[in-house]
Amino acid sequence: MRVVAVGTESVPDRVGAEPSPDASIQRWNPFVRIVFRFCFVYFGLFCLVYPRIISEFLGLASRLLPDSAPFWLARLWSPLVEWTGEHVFGTDAAAHEDSISGDQTFLWVLLFCILIVAVVATVIWTVLDRRRPNYAALSSWFLLFVRLCLAVEMLVYGLSKVIPNQMPSPALARLLEPYGDFSPMAVLWSQVGVSQPYEILLGTAEVLGGLLLFLPRTTTVGALLSLVCTTQVFVLNMTYDVPAKILAFHLMLLCTMLLAPEARRLANVLVLDRPADRSTRRPLLRTARGNRIAVGLQAALGIWLLVSGVYSSLDAYRDHGAGSKEPPLYGIWTVAEFSLDGQQVPALVTDENRWQRVVFDRQNATVQRMDGTLVPVIAIVDASAHTIAMVLLPTAPGAQPTPLGAFTFDQPAPDRLAMAGQLNGRSVSIALQQVDLDAFPLRGRGFHWVQEYPYFR
């Protein structure tokens, strides 16, 4: 059968003939085809290789994998990344899999390698496939993959704020630390953690954006909301030195990629005050039944990841977050009396042995010296045996904790504590008074509808 092209449509010359599914699709501009090829390779590799994105699709099932699983695909690139780091950038680009930093040298060099591979692949693909009019079918599947990768990241990060684990309330030791000693990232974490309702609202917007991305009909509004959220996150990461700049920037780009096919329709509605045309988004499959099944599977995936995320976040919140049980002696204790080898030690800021305060928090403990230095320690408190064992945290990866002291304790009143034992091999006796935590304005100020004058201090 001969087909006569009219404008951008293909019309069969035989009555009753069925046009092919791609017959009415425009021939893409050469520049658009090149951009698609690059985006397909670059963002496809990024979503596959960047640690944790793919493994998060498993939801609760990811607990069956070892802790190193999120780095498996990235590790395949290690020889190329380390060679490039050494010979191109003159730096050590070894991966630190024990680090939660998303901006380590390995990942930056990995990003460079993906970029070079994408450029070379785009050139080769363009030369070998330059006659193809469009990639309509392939783009539908590619945008589905991108959409789901973005959706799962929005869910994960959103749920970590809805159930406030990512930015918990400031640790007790933070209340004793001078503001000038805070890193920019610690300022951001403390600022958000102080107001859990604000953190929950931030997370709710991210979760909503993620959920909307699981359904094709709500993809545009989900991408718009996600773009707002990821742009804010990227700006915060850039201005507070948060080591998640690579991921935040790419999530922002993924949002933009999903919105690009709808750019004209969005401009008509939001800018030009015109009615929006029908969406030109191509159905994923050729049959209505197949598309309904595909939508159902996407919705099921969203529900599975939502349930998994809620369960995991609640588990973390109860295990080591603000929902965990307060340990024995929880609080900040000021040292009233300090005796070393039977001799009273005066409270001098030059004394390196005397303690000023002891902090028992949910997951850790801290000793504050007289000069204000905060020393993190591991404190094992046995409430039934009335004993406390303290060790200093390791100073280097793989190092063993250093014993600090072993004590017995007595608590004659809820706000008084007496400790006696050995400290660095010397006999010590310490009397402590508990600090009222609500005396810190950061914890005790609360919310006020009426303020005649601002409470700013």
Tab-separated table of C-alpha atoms in Angstrom:
chain	number	residue	atom	x	y	z
A	1	MET	CA	0.000	0.000	0.000
A	2	ARG	CA	1.351	3.445	-0.895
A	3	VAL	CA	1.110	6.194	1.734
A	4	VAL	CA	0.851	9.835	0.719
A	5	ALA	CA	2.188	12.351	3.274
A	6	VAL	CA	0.033	15.417	3.851
A	7	GLY	CA	1.480	18.059	6.202
A	8	THR	CA	2.595	16.252	9.330
A	9	GLU	CA	0.115	13.393	8.933
A	10	SER	CA	0.303	10.231	6.865
A	11	VAL	CA	-2.882	9.330	4.985
A	12	PRO	CA	-3.410	5.842	3.518
A	13	ASP	CA	-4.388	5.824	-0.157
A	14	ARG	CA	-6.694	2.834	0.219
A	15	VAL	CA	-10.104	3.273	1.823
A	16	GLY	CA	-10.561	1.259	4.975
A	17	ALA	CA	-6.848	0.739	5.578
A	18	GLU	CA	-5.627	1.138	9.138
A	19	PRO	CA	-2.884	3.724	9.632
A	20	SER	CA	0.118	2.638	11.654
A	21	PRO	CA	0.177	3.770	15.317
A	22	ASP	CA	3.052	6.143	14.556
A	23	ALA	CA	1.558	7.544	11.368
A	24	SER	CA	0.232	10.784	12.850
A	25	ILE	CA	3.319	11.622	14.899
A	26	GLN	CA	5.444	14.537	13.766
A	27	ARG	CA	8.988	14.186	12.609
A	28	TRP	CA	11.126	15.524	15.416
A	29	ASN	CA	13.476	18.416	14.901
A	30	PRO	CA	17.086	17.151	14.501
A	31	PHE	CA	18.146	19.120	17.575
A	32	VAL	CA	15.352	17.539	19.628
A	33	ARG	CA	16.438	14.066	18.516
A	34	ILE	CA	20.037	14.777	19.577
A	35	VAL	CA	18.928	16.135	22.947
A	36	PHE	CA	16.764	13.068	23.510
A	37	ARG	CA	19.643	10.706	22.723
A	38	PHE	CA	21.893	12.518	25.188
A	39	CYS	CA	19.247	12.638	27.932
A	40	PHE	CA	18.384	8.976	27.419
A	41	VAL	CA	21.981	7.885	27.962
A	42	TYR	CA	23.008	10.419	30.613
A	43	PHE	CA	19.966	10.368	32.880
A	44	GLY	CA	19.384	6.672	32.291
A	45	LEU	CA	22.896	5.892	33.515
A	46	PHE	CA	22.634	8.363	36.382
A	47	CYS	CA	19.429	6.816	37.726
A	48	LEU	CA	20.854	3.319	37.372
A	49	VAL	CA	24.308	3.967	38.811
A	50	TYR	CA	23.920	6.685	41.441
A	51	PRO	CA	23.854	4.892	44.807
A	52	ARG	CA	20.510	4.000	46.356
A	53	ILE	CA	18.015	5.101	43.668
A	54	ILE	CA	17.366	1.654	42.156
A	55	SER	CA	17.590	-0.232	45.454
A	56	GLU	CA	14.825	1.943	46.913
A	57	PHE	CA	12.321	0.397	44.498
A	58	LEU	CA	12.510	-2.749	46.640
A	59	GLY	CA	10.908	-1.011	49.610
A	60	LEU	CA	10.957	-3.238	52.697
A	61	ALA	CA	12.537	-6.032	50.637
A	62	SER	CA	15.778	-4.000	50.554
A	63	ARG	CA	16.324	-5.062	54.180
A	64	LEU	CA	17.197	-8.514	52.870
A	65	LEU	CA	20.207	-7.075	51.044
A	66	PRO	CA	23.559	-6.221	52.649
A	67	ASP	CA	24.272	-2.615	53.587
A	68	SER	CA	26.613	-2.309	50.598
A	69	ALA	CA	23.863	-3.148	48.086
A	70	PRO	CA	23.029	0.489	47.126
A	71	PHE	CA	26.643	0.865	45.938
A	72	TRP	CA	26.786	-2.278	43.801
A	73	LEU	CA	26.189	-0.687	40.397
A	74	ALA	CA	28.404	2.303	41.188
A	75	ARG	CA	31.163	-0.093	42.244
A	76	LEU	CA	31.259	-1.532	38.707
A	77	TRP	CA	32.511	1.862	37.570
A	78	SER	CA	35.253	2.001	40.216
A	79	PRO	CA	38.191	1.084	37.918
A	80	LEU	CA	37.215	3.762	35.389
A	81	VAL	CA	36.428	6.343	38.077
A	82	GLU	CA	39.664	5.775	40.001
A	83	TRP	CA	41.732	5.869	36.804
A	84	THR	CA	40.013	9.094	35.719
A	85	GLY	CA	40.476	10.632	39.142
A	86	GLU	CA	44.189	9.876	39.116
A	87	HIS	CA	45.070	10.647	35.492
A	88	VAL	CA	42.590	13.400	34.610
A	89	PHE	CA	42.027	15.244	37.892
A	90	GLY	CA	45.149	14.188	39.807
A	91	THR	CA	43.186	13.078	42.858
A	92	ASP	CA	42.257	9.944	44.754
A	93	ALA	CA	38.718	9.034	43.712
A	94	ALA	CA	38.241	5.927	45.844
A	95	ALA	CA	34.691	5.392	47.055
A	96	HIS	CA	33.879	5.798	50.747
A	97	GLU	CA	30.947	3.439	51.089
A	98	ASP	CA	30.778	4.042	54.838
A	99	SER	CA	29.977	7.718	54.194
A	100	ILE	CA	26.491	9.141	53.685
A	101	SER	CA	27.904	12.083	51.727
A	102	GLY	CA	26.451	12.350	48.237
A	103	ASP	CA	29.162	14.760	47.112
A	104	GLN	CA	32.318	12.738	47.696
A	105	THR	CA	35.080	12.821	45.077
A	106	PHE	CA	34.151	9.376	43.752
A	107	LEU	CA	30.634	10.554	42.858
A	108	TRP	CA	31.803	13.762	41.193
A	109	VAL	CA	34.270	11.828	39.029
A	110	LEU	CA	31.585	9.201	38.361
A	111	LEU	CA	29.340	12.018	37.140
A	112	PHE	CA	32.106	13.199	34.816
A	113	CYS	CA	32.541	9.682	33.427
A	114	ILE	CA	28.794	9.342	32.815
A	115	LEU	CA	28.840	12.695	31.016
A	116	ILE	CA	31.679	11.633	28.709
A	117	VAL	CA	30.011	8.285	27.993
A	118	ALA	CA	26.744	10.096	27.212
A	119	VAL	CA	28.439	12.539	24.810
A	120	VAL	CA	30.296	9.765	22.958
A	121	ALA	CA	27.191	7.562	22.835
A	122	THR	CA	25.116	10.465	21.512
A	123	VAL	CA	27.578	11.106	18.682
A	124	ILE	CA	27.690	7.436	17.689
A	125	TRP	CA	23.914	7.048	17.982
A	126	THR	CA	23.339	10.167	15.880
A	127	VAL	CA	25.610	8.927	13.108
A	128	LEU	CA	24.137	5.421	13.013
A	129	ASP	CA	20.473	6.374	13.461
A	130	ARG	CA	20.203	9.806	11.856
A	131	ARG	CA	17.314	8.844	9.559
A	132	ARG	CA	14.883	7.886	12.304
A	133	PRO	CA	12.070	10.516	12.401
A	134	ASN	CA	11.397	10.325	16.142
A	135	TYR	CA	11.701	8.271	19.297
A	136	ALA	CA	8.075	8.512	20.367
A	137	ALA	CA	7.729	4.945	21.648
A	138	LEU	CA	11.135	4.889	23.335
A	139	SER	CA	10.535	8.271	24.967
A	140	SER	CA	7.302	6.991	26.539
A	141	TRP	CA	9.173	4.187	28.294
A	142	PHE	CA	12.117	6.407	29.162
A	143	LEU	CA	9.905	9.084	30.728
A	144	LEU	CA	8.111	6.350	32.682
A	145	PHE	CA	11.459	5.200	34.093
A	146	VAL	CA	12.483	8.779	34.928
A	147	ARG	CA	9.092	9.485	36.482
A	148	LEU	CA	9.246	6.456	38.760
A	149	CYS	CA	12.855	7.188	39.822
A	150	LEU	CA	11.857	10.744	40.727
A	151	ALA	CA	8.712	9.519	42.489
A	152	VAL	CA	10.564	7.079	44.727
A	153	GLU	CA	13.124	9.722	45.742
A	154	MET	CA	10.382	12.213	46.575
A	155	LEU	CA	8.638	9.587	48.698
A	156	VAL	CA	11.769	8.556	50.572
A	157	TYR	CA	12.898	12.080	51.394
A	158	GLY	CA	9.370	13.263	52.101
A	159	LEU	CA	8.564	10.461	54.542
A	160	SER	CA	11.813	11.087	56.414
A	161	LYS	CA	10.384	14.541	57.207
A	162	VAL	CA	6.719	13.625	57.683
A	163	ILE	CA	7.976	11.234	60.357
A	164	PRO	CA	10.761	13.559	61.548
A	165	ASN	CA	13.876	11.438	61.276
A	166	GLN	CA	15.950	13.399	58.778
A	167	MET	CA	16.086	16.567	60.875
A	168	PRO	CA	15.285	15.609	64.472
A	169	SER	CA	15.064	17.996	67.391
A	170	PRO	CA	18.525	19.323	68.290
A	171	ALA	CA	20.525	16.944	70.464
A	172	LEU	CA	20.917	17.976	74.092
A	173	ALA	CA	24.626	18.637	73.607
A	174	ARG	CA	23.743	21.156	70.887
A	175	LEU	CA	22.061	23.294	73.538
A	176	LEU	CA	25.463	23.765	75.169
A	177	GLU	CA	27.429	24.436	72.002
A	178	PRO	CA	28.155	28.066	70.996
A	179	TYR	CA	26.227	29.065	67.872
A	180	GLY	CA	29.466	30.152	66.230
A	181	ASP	CA	30.756	26.578	66.411
A	182	PHE	CA	27.856	25.245	64.334
A	183	SER	CA	28.580	24.269	60.746
A	184	PRO	CA	26.172	25.747	58.178
A	185	MET	CA	24.597	22.305	57.740
A	186	ALA	CA	24.100	21.974	61.507
A	187	VAL	CA	22.394	25.386	61.529
A	188	LEU	CA	19.944	24.194	58.861
A	189	TRP	CA	19.286	20.867	60.579
A	190	SER	CA	18.728	22.557	63.948
A	191	GLN	CA	16.557	25.287	62.454
A	192	VAL	CA	14.201	22.791	60.825
A	193	GLY	CA	14.389	20.302	63.698
A	194	VAL	CA	13.267	22.895	66.235
A	195	SER	CA	9.880	23.150	64.486
A	196	GLN	CA	8.570	19.681	63.750
A	197	PRO	CA	5.265	20.993	62.268
A	198	TYR	CA	7.296	22.923	59.685
A	199	GLU	CA	9.384	19.844	58.898
A	200	ILE	CA	6.239	17.717	58.554
A	201	LEU	CA	4.721	20.246	56.122
A	202	LEU	CA	7.887	20.207	54.017
A	203	GLY	CA	7.769	16.421	53.926
A	204	THR	CA	4.061	16.373	53.104
A	205	ALA	CA	4.668	18.470	49.981
A	206	GLU	CA	7.426	16.087	48.865
A	207	VAL	CA	5.298	12.994	49.530
A	208	LEU	CA	2.342	14.483	47.660
A	209	GLY	CA	4.553	15.328	44.691
A	210	GLY	CA	5.914	11.783	44.690
A	211	LEU	CA	2.495	10.136	44.900
A	212	LEU	CA	1.135	12.240	42.029
A	213	LEU	CA	4.016	11.036	39.858
A	214	PHE	CA	2.895	7.423	40.079
A	215	LEU	CA	-0.167	8.108	37.912
A	216	PRO	CA	0.150	9.281	34.276
A	217	ARG	CA	-2.841	11.652	34.520
A	218	THR	CA	-1.343	13.525	37.487
A	219	THR	CA	2.245	13.514	36.264
A	220	THR	CA	2.270	17.187	35.262
A	221	VAL	CA	0.997	18.540	38.571
A	222	GLY	CA	3.251	16.092	40.425
A	223	ALA	CA	6.277	17.249	38.442
A	224	LEU	CA	5.405	20.908	39.073
A	225	LEU	CA	5.109	20.354	42.824
A	226	SER	CA	8.271	18.243	42.850
A	227	LEU	CA	10.140	20.947	40.930
A	228	VAL	CA	9.253	23.500	43.609
A	229	CYS	CA	10.366	21.106	46.357
A	230	THR	CA	13.611	20.001	44.705
A	231	THR	CA	14.539	23.567	43.763
A	232	GLN	CA	14.184	24.624	47.378
A	233	VAL	CA	16.242	21.624	48.509
A	234	PHE	CA	18.953	22.379	45.943
A	235	VAL	CA	19.167	26.028	47.034
A	236	LEU	CA	19.420	24.971	50.686
A	237	ASN	CA	22.107	22.413	49.840
A	238	MET	CA	24.093	25.042	47.967
A	239	THR	CA	23.766	27.742	50.620
A	240	TYR	CA	24.165	25.546	53.731
A	241	ASP	CA	26.887	23.257	52.313
A	242	VAL	CA	24.791	20.093	52.537
A	243	PRO	CA	26.571	17.167	50.794
A	244	ALA	CA	23.603	16.189	48.618
A	245	LYS	CA	24.039	18.740	45.848
A	246	ILE	CA	24.529	16.201	43.044
A	247	LEU	CA	21.298	14.361	43.762
A	248	ALA	CA	19.193	17.470	44.428
A	249	PHE	CA	20.327	19.093	41.181
A	250	HIS	CA	19.579	15.985	39.136
A	251	LEU	CA	16.159	15.519	40.733
A	252	MET	CA	15.418	19.088	39.702
A	253	LEU	CA	16.506	18.253	36.141
A	254	LEU	CA	14.308	15.140	36.111
A	255	CYS	CA	11.316	17.325	37.034
A	256	THR	CA	12.161	19.677	34.174
A	257	MET	CA	12.472	16.754	31.750
A	258	LEU	CA	9.005	15.494	32.672
A	259	LEU	CA	7.548	18.968	32.167
A	260	ALA	CA	9.285	19.648	28.845
A	261	PRO	CA	6.687	17.829	26.678
A	262	GLU	CA	3.952	19.887	28.340
A	263	ALA	CA	5.783	23.222	28.112
A	264	ARG	CA	3.499	24.713	25.458
A	265	ARG	CA	0.317	23.683	27.262
A	266	LEU	CA	1.635	25.072	30.552
A	267	ALA	CA	2.602	28.342	28.871
A	268	ASN	CA	-0.896	28.630	27.376
A	269	VAL	CA	-2.559	28.246	30.767
A	270	LEU	CA	-0.097	29.952	33.099
A	271	VAL	CA	1.309	32.738	30.908
A	272	LEU	CA	-0.678	33.366	27.720
A	273	ASP	CA	-4.182	33.013	29.184
A	274	ARG	CA	-5.193	30.562	26.495
A	275	PRO	CA	-6.987	27.239	26.754
A	276	ALA	CA	-4.730	24.233	27.009
A	277	ASP	CA	-4.702	21.858	24.064
A	278	ARG	CA	-5.055	18.145	24.558
A	279	SER	CA	-1.979	16.419	25.889
A	280	THR	CA	0.273	14.984	23.224
A	281	ARG	CA	1.608	12.362	25.635
A	282	ARG	CA	1.726	9.020	23.842
A	283	PRO	CA	0.060	6.015	25.532
A	284	LEU	CA	2.574	3.517	26.840
A	285	LEU	CA	0.962	0.510	25.130
A	286	ARG	CA	-1.158	-0.007	22.015
A	287	THR	CA	-4.344	-1.224	23.692
A	288	ALA	CA	-6.615	0.425	26.221
A	289	ARG	CA	-6.596	-2.713	28.369
A	290	GLY	CA	-2.812	-2.820	28.352
A	291	ASN	CA	-2.624	0.813	29.414
A	292	ARG	CA	-5.110	0.229	32.236
A	293	ILE	CA	-2.974	-2.643	33.503
A	294	ALA	CA	0.148	-0.459	33.264
A	295	VAL	CA	-1.523	2.309	35.282
A	296	GLY	CA	-2.657	-0.248	37.870
A	297	LEU	CA	0.889	-1.576	38.221
A	298	GLN	CA	2.259	1.945	38.675
A	299	ALA	CA	-0.348	2.685	41.340
A	300	ALA	CA	0.446	-0.615	43.068
A	301	LEU	CA	4.142	0.256	43.078
A	302	GLY	CA	3.342	3.637	44.626
A	303	ILE	CA	1.227	2.017	47.346
A	304	TRP	CA	3.940	-0.572	48.079
A	305	LEU	CA	6.647	2.080	48.386
A	306	LEU	CA	4.393	4.322	50.498
A	307	VAL	CA	3.595	1.492	52.916
A	308	SER	CA	7.255	0.414	53.010
A	309	GLY	CA	8.419	3.971	53.598
A	310	VAL	CA	5.929	4.629	56.387
A	311	TYR	CA	6.849	1.360	58.105
A	312	SER	CA	10.603	1.977	57.807
A	313	SER	CA	10.321	5.590	58.958
A	314	LEU	CA	8.170	4.688	61.951
A	315	ASP	CA	10.575	1.888	62.811
A	316	ALA	CA	13.521	4.298	62.735
A	317	TYR	CA	11.555	6.914	64.693
A	318	ARG	CA	10.782	4.425	67.470
A	319	ASP	CA	14.199	2.785	67.405
A	320	HIS	CA	16.599	5.727	67.526
A	321	GLY	CA	14.534	8.838	66.798
A	322	ALA	CA	12.492	11.170	68.953
A	323	GLY	CA	9.961	8.391	69.502
A	324	SER	CA	12.482	6.130	71.227
A	325	LYS	CA	12.360	5.649	74.972
A	326	GLU	CA	14.392	8.090	77.039
A	327	PRO	CA	17.346	6.240	78.586
A	328	PRO	CA	18.137	6.251	82.300
A	329	LEU	CA	19.590	9.576	83.488
A	330	TYR	CA	18.375	11.325	80.322
A	331	GLY	CA	19.156	15.031	80.508
A	332	ILE	CA	21.887	17.596	81.093
A	333	TRP	CA	23.674	17.407	84.448
A	334	THR	CA	25.816	20.220	85.853
A	335	VAL	CA	28.777	19.196	87.993
A	336	ALA	CA	28.406	20.807	91.439
A	337	GLU	CA	31.343	19.056	93.113
A	338	PHE	CA	34.300	17.180	91.641
A	339	SER	CA	36.838	15.283	93.776
A	340	LEU	CA	39.947	13.657	92.304
A	341	ASP	CA	41.967	11.233	94.462
A	342	GLY	CA	40.076	12.497	97.505
A	343	GLN	CA	40.804	16.172	96.831
A	344	GLN	CA	38.175	18.751	95.883
A	345	VAL	CA	38.944	20.274	92.485
A	346	PRO	CA	37.929	23.930	92.045
A	347	ALA	CA	35.950	24.930	88.957
A	348	LEU	CA	38.750	26.493	86.922
A	349	VAL	CA	38.418	26.821	83.154
A	350	THR	CA	42.102	25.870	82.825
A	351	ASP	CA	41.615	22.484	84.486
A	352	GLU	CA	41.729	19.696	81.890
A	353	ASN	CA	40.573	16.964	84.268
A	354	ARG	CA	37.523	18.482	85.916
A	355	TRP	CA	34.157	18.133	84.241
A	356	GLN	CA	31.668	20.962	83.841
A	357	ARG	CA	28.626	18.992	82.621
A	358	VAL	CA	27.552	15.500	81.592
A	359	VAL	CA	24.844	14.924	78.973
A	360	PHE	CA	22.931	11.656	78.644
A	361	ASP	CA	20.976	11.685	75.368
A	362	ARG	CA	18.963	9.004	73.598
A	363	GLN	CA	21.723	7.574	71.428
A	364	ASN	CA	24.884	9.032	72.873
A	365	ALA	CA	26.436	10.918	75.755
A	366	THR	CA	28.728	13.919	76.048
A	367	VAL	CA	31.176	15.194	78.635
A	368	GLN	CA	31.788	18.938	78.731
A	369	ARG	CA	35.176	19.996	80.055
A	370	MET	CA	35.763	23.177	82.014
A	371	ASP	CA	36.951	25.060	78.924
A	372	GLY	CA	33.627	24.286	77.230
A	373	THR	CA	34.948	21.523	74.959
A	374	LEU	CA	32.326	18.875	74.255
A	375	VAL	CA	33.682	15.323	74.195
A	376	PRO	CA	31.318	12.685	72.714
A	377	VAL	CA	31.415	9.386	74.578
A	378	ILE	CA	29.648	6.055	74.642
A	379	ALA	CA	27.918	5.674	78.002
A	380	ILE	CA	26.479	2.298	79.001
A	381	VAL	CA	24.093	2.900	81.903
A	382	ASP	CA	22.811	-0.108	83.854
A	383	ALA	CA	19.919	1.245	85.896
A	384	SER	CA	19.460	-1.964	87.895
A	385	ALA	CA	23.124	-2.359	88.829
A	386	HIS	CA	23.612	1.430	89.191
A	387	THR	CA	26.754	1.407	87.039
A	388	ILE	CA	28.017	3.599	84.210
A	389	ALA	CA	30.780	2.603	81.799
A	390	MET	CA	32.190	5.309	79.544
A	391	VAL	CA	34.480	5.002	76.527
A	392	LEU	CA	35.741	7.634	74.125
A	393	LEU	CA	34.552	7.371	70.537
A	394	PRO	CA	37.135	6.091	68.010
A	395	THR	CA	39.115	8.886	66.401
A	396	ALA	CA	39.734	7.040	63.124
A	397	PRO	CA	37.898	4.447	61.018
A	398	GLY	CA	38.606	0.949	62.311
A	399	ALA	CA	40.053	2.177	65.611
A	400	GLN	CA	38.867	0.764	68.915
A	401	PRO	CA	37.072	2.864	71.552
A	402	THR	CA	39.317	4.093	74.383
A	403	PRO	CA	38.127	3.364	77.949
A	404	LEU	CA	37.415	6.577	79.868
A	405	GLY	CA	35.957	5.520	83.205
A	406	ALA	CA	33.765	3.155	85.193
A	407	PHE	CA	31.419	4.446	87.879
A	408	THR	CA	28.700	3.509	90.273
A	409	PHE	CA	25.918	6.025	90.717
A	410	ASP	CA	23.202	6.933	93.161
A	411	GLN	CA	20.200	9.177	92.492
A	412	PRO	CA	18.926	10.451	95.866
A	413	ALA	CA	16.443	12.756	94.106
A	414	PRO	CA	15.178	12.987	90.489
A	415	ASP	CA	17.314	16.075	89.892
A	416	ARG	CA	20.436	14.970	91.798
A	417	LEU	CA	23.078	12.422	90.886
A	418	ALA	CA	26.217	11.121	92.601
A	419	MET	CA	28.906	9.249	90.655
A	420	ALA	CA	31.989	7.532	92.074
A	421	GLY	CA	34.634	5.336	90.475
A	422	GLN	CA	37.680	5.493	88.241
A	423	LEU	CA	38.383	8.200	85.644
A	424	ASN	CA	41.465	7.665	83.503
A	425	GLY	CA	42.824	5.386	86.236
A	426	ARG	CA	42.267	7.876	89.066
A	427	SER	CA	39.694	7.785	91.863
A	428	VAL	CA	36.900	10.288	91.340
A	429	SER	CA	33.705	11.417	93.053
A	430	ILE	CA	31.210	13.680	91.289
A	431	ALA	CA	28.018	15.383	92.480
A	432	LEU	CA	25.678	16.615	89.741
A	433	GLN	CA	22.500	18.703	89.482
A	434	GLN	CA	20.022	18.222	86.628
A	435	VAL	CA	19.323	21.189	84.349
A	436	ASP	CA	15.730	22.129	83.532
A	437	LEU	CA	15.628	21.620	79.760
A	438	ASP	CA	12.732	24.047	79.370
A	439	ALA	CA	15.029	26.768	80.699
A	440	PHE	CA	16.567	26.821	77.219
A	441	PRO	CA	14.386	29.183	75.115
A	442	LEU	CA	14.955	26.932	72.106
A	443	ARG	CA	12.987	24.196	73.880
A	444	GLY	CA	10.766	26.044	76.307
A	445	ARG	CA	9.632	29.153	74.426
A	446	GLY	CA	6.749	27.473	72.578
A	447	PHE	CA	4.183	29.249	70.392
A	448	HIS	CA	2.344	32.481	71.170
A	449	TRP	CA	-0.550	34.062	69.276
A	450	VAL	CA	-0.142	37.395	71.071
A	451	GLN	CA	3.201	39.176	71.390
A	452	GLU	CA	3.277	42.838	72.311
A	453	TYR	CA	6.982	42.903	71.450
A	454	PRO	CA	9.048	40.304	69.565
A	455	TYR	CA	10.785	37.750	71.735
A	456	PHE	CA	14.199	37.810	70.067
A	457	ARG	CA	17.307	36.780	71.924
